[in-house]
Short mmCIF file of C-alpha atoms in Angstrom, two decimals:
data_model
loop_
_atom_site.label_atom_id
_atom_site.label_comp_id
_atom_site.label_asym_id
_atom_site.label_seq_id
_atom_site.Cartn_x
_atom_site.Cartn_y
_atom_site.Cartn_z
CA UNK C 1 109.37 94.28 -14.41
CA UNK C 2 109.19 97.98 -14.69
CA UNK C 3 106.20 99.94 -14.36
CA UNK C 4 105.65 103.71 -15.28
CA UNK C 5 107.41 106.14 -17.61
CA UNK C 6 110.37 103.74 -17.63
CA UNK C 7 108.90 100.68 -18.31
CA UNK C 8 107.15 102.65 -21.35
CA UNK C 9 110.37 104.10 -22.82
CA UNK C 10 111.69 100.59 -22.08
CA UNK C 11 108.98 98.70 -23.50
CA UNK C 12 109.13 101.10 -26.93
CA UNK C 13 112.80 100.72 -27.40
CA UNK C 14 112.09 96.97 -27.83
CA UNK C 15 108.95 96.92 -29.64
CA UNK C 16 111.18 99.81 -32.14
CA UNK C 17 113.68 97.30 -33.13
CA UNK C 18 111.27 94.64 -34.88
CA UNK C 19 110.92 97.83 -37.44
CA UNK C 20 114.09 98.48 -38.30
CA UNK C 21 113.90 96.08 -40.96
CA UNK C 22 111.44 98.22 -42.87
CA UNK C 23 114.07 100.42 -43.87
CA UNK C 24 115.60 97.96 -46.17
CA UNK C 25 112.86 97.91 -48.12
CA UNK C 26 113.08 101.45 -48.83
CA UNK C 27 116.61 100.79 -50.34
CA UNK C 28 114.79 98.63 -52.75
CA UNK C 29 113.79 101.40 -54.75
CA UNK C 30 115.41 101.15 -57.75
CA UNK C 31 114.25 97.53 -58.33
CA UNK C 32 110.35 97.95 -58.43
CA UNK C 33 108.68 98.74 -61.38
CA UNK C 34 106.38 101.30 -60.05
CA UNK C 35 108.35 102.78 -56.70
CA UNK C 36 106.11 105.51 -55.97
CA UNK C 37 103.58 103.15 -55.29
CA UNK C 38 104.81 100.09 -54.55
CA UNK C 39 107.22 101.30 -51.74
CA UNK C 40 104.74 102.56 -49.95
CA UNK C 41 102.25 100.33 -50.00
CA UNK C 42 104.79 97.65 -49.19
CA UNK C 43 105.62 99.51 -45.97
CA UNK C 44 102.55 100.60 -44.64
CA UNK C 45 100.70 96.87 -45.33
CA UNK C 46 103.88 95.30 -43.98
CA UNK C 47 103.74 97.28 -40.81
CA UNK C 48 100.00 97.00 -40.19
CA UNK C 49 100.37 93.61 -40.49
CA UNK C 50 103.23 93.18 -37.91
CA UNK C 51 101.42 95.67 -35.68
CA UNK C 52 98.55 93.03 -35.86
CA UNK C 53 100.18 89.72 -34.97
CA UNK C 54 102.16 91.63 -32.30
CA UNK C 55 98.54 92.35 -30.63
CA UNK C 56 97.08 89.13 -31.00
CA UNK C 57 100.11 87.37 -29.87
CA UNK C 58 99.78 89.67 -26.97
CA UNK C 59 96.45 89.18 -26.44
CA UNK C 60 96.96 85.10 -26.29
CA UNK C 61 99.71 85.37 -24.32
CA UNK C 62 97.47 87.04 -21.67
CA UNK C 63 94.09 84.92 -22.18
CA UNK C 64 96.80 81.86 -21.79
CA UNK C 65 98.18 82.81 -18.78
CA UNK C 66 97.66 85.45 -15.85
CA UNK C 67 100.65 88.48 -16.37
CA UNK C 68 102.21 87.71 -12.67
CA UNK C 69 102.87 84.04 -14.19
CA UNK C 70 104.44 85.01 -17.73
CA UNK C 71 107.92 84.18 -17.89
CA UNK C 72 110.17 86.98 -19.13
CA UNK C 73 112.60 84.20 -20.66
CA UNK C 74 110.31 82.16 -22.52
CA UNK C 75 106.66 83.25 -22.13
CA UNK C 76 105.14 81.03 -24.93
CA UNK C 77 107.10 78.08 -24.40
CA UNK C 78 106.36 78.12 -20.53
CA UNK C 79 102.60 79.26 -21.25
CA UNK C 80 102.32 76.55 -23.60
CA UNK C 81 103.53 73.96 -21.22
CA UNK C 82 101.41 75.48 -18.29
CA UNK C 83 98.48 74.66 -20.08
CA UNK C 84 99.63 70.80 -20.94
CA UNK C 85 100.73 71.67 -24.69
CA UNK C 86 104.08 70.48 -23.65
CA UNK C 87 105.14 69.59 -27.07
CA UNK C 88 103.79 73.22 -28.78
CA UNK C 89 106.72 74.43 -27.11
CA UNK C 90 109.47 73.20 -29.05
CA UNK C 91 107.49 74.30 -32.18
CA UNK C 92 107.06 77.64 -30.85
CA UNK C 93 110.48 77.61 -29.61
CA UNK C 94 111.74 77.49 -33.57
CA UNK C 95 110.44 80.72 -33.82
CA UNK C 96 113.83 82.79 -33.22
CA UNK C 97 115.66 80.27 -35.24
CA UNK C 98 113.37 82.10 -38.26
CA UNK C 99 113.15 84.97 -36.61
CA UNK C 100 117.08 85.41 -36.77
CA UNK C 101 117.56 84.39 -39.87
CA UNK C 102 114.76 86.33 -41.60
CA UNK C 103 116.68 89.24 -40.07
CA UNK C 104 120.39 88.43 -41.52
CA UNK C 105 118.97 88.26 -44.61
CA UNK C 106 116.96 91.65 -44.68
CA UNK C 107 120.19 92.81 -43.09
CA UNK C 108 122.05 91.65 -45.90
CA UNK C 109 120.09 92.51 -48.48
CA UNK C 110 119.62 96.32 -47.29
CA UNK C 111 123.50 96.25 -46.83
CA UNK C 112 124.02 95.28 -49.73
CA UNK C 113 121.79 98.38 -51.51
CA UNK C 114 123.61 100.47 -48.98
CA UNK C 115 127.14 99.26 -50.22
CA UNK C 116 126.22 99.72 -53.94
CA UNK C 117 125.17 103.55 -53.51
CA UNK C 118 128.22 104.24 -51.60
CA UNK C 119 130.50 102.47 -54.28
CA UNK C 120 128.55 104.49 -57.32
CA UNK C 121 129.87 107.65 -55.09
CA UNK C 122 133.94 106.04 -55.68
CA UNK C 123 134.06 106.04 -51.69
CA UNK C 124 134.26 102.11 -51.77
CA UNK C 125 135.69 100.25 -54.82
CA UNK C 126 133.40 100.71 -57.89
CA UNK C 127 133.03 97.29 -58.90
CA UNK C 128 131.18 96.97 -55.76
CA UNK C 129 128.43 98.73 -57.61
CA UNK C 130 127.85 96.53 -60.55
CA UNK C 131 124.61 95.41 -60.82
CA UNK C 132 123.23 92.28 -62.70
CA UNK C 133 121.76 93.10 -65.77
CA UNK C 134 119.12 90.37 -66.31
CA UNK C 135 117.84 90.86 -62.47
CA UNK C 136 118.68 94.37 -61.61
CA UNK C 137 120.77 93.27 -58.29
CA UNK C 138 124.15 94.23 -57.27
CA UNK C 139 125.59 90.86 -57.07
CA UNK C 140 129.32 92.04 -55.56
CA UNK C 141 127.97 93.93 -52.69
CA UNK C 142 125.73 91.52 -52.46
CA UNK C 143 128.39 88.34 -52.01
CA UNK C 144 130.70 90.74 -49.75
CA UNK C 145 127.83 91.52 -47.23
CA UNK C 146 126.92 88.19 -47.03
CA UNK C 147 130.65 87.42 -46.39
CA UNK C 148 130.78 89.41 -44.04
CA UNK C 149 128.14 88.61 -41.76
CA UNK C 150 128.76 84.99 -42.37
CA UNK C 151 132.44 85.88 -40.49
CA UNK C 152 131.08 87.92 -38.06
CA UNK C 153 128.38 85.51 -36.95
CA UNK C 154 131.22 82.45 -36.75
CA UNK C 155 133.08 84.69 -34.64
CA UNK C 156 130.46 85.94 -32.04
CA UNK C 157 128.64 84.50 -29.32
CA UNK C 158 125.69 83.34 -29.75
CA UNK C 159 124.52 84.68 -26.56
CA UNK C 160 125.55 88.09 -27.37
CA UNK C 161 123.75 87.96 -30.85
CA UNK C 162 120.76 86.77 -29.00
CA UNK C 163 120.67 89.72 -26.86
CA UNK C 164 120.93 92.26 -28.92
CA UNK C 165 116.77 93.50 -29.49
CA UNK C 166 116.29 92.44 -32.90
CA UNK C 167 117.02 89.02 -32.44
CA UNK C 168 115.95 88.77 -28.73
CA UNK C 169 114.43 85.58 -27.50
CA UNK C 170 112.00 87.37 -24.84
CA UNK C 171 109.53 87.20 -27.32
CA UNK C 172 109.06 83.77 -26.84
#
C-alpha cells in the first residue's frame, strides 16, 4: 500500500480509467435528437452518479471492515465472508463478469462511431461508413469492431485483460 503523493497519483490513475467510457458517449452525437442537450446531460448525470456509488461502496467497504484488514485482491468478497455473508460473495464476485462486459460493449460501440468518421474521411474503406437508415447506426463498423474484439479477446489471456485498469478485479 502506498501512502503520500504516490499513492495519490496512483490511486487517480485507477479511479481515471472507470471514465474513459464516457467518451463514447460523446461519439454518439449524431444519433440524439437534441445533442446540445442531451450529451451533456447524459455525461454529467452519468458521472455524478458513478462518482456516488464509488463513495458509498467506499464507505461500506470501510464500515464493513477495518482498512489494515481489506484485501487488495478481493476486498468485498473477503469483507463479505469476514462478516459470515459467505455466500454474498459469489454474488458480488459476478460483478467484473458485468463489469467487463459492459465495457466491451461501450468499447465497441464508441469504436465503432470512431471507425465510421474515419471511413467518411476515405482513410478506411467507405463502406465502413454506411449507416442504417431506419436506426441511424453504422452497422459495418459496427460488425467489424465487434469482430475484432471478439478475436482479440479469444486470443488473450484472461489474466492480462484482467489487469489492465478498466477491467481490474481490485475493485472487488
Amino acid at each position: 500500500t502506498l501512502y503520500g503523493p504516490r499513492g495519490i497519483f496512483e490511486a487517480s490513475a485507477v479511479l481515471f480509467f472507470p471514465c474513459v467510457g464516457f467518451d463514447a458517449v460523446s461519439t454518439m452525437a449524431e444519433e440524439t435528437k437534441n445533442p446540445g442537450c442531451d450529451i451533456p446531460v447524459g455525461l454529467v448525470g452519468s458521472m455524478v452518479v458513478t462518482t456516488v456509488l464509488y463513495c458509498l461502496l467506499s464507505l461500506t467497504l470501510c464500515l464493513v471492515q477495518p482498512y489494515g484488514q481489506i484485501d487488495n485482491n478481493a476486498p468485498f468478497s473477503v469483507a463479505f465472508e469476514a462478516v459470515g455473508m459467505s455466500r454474498t460473495k459469489y454474488l458480488v464476485a459476478a460483478g467484473p463478469l458485468k463489469a467487463m462486459t459492459s465495457v466491451l460493449l461501450v468499447g465497441v460501440v464508441g469504436q465503432a462511431r470512431y471507425l465510421t468518421h474515419i471511413a467518411r474521411t476515405h482513410m478506411m474503406p467507405p463502406w465502413l461508413a454506411l449507416v442504417n437508415e431506419k436506426t441511424g447506426t453504422p452497422i459495418n463498423a459496427t460488425a467489424v469492431m465487434l469482430a475484432g474484439t471478439a478475436v482479440f479477446a479469444l486470443f488473450s489471456d484472461l489474466n492480462i485483460l484482467s489487469e489492465s485498469p478498466p477491467f481490474s478485479f481490485s475493485c472487488l
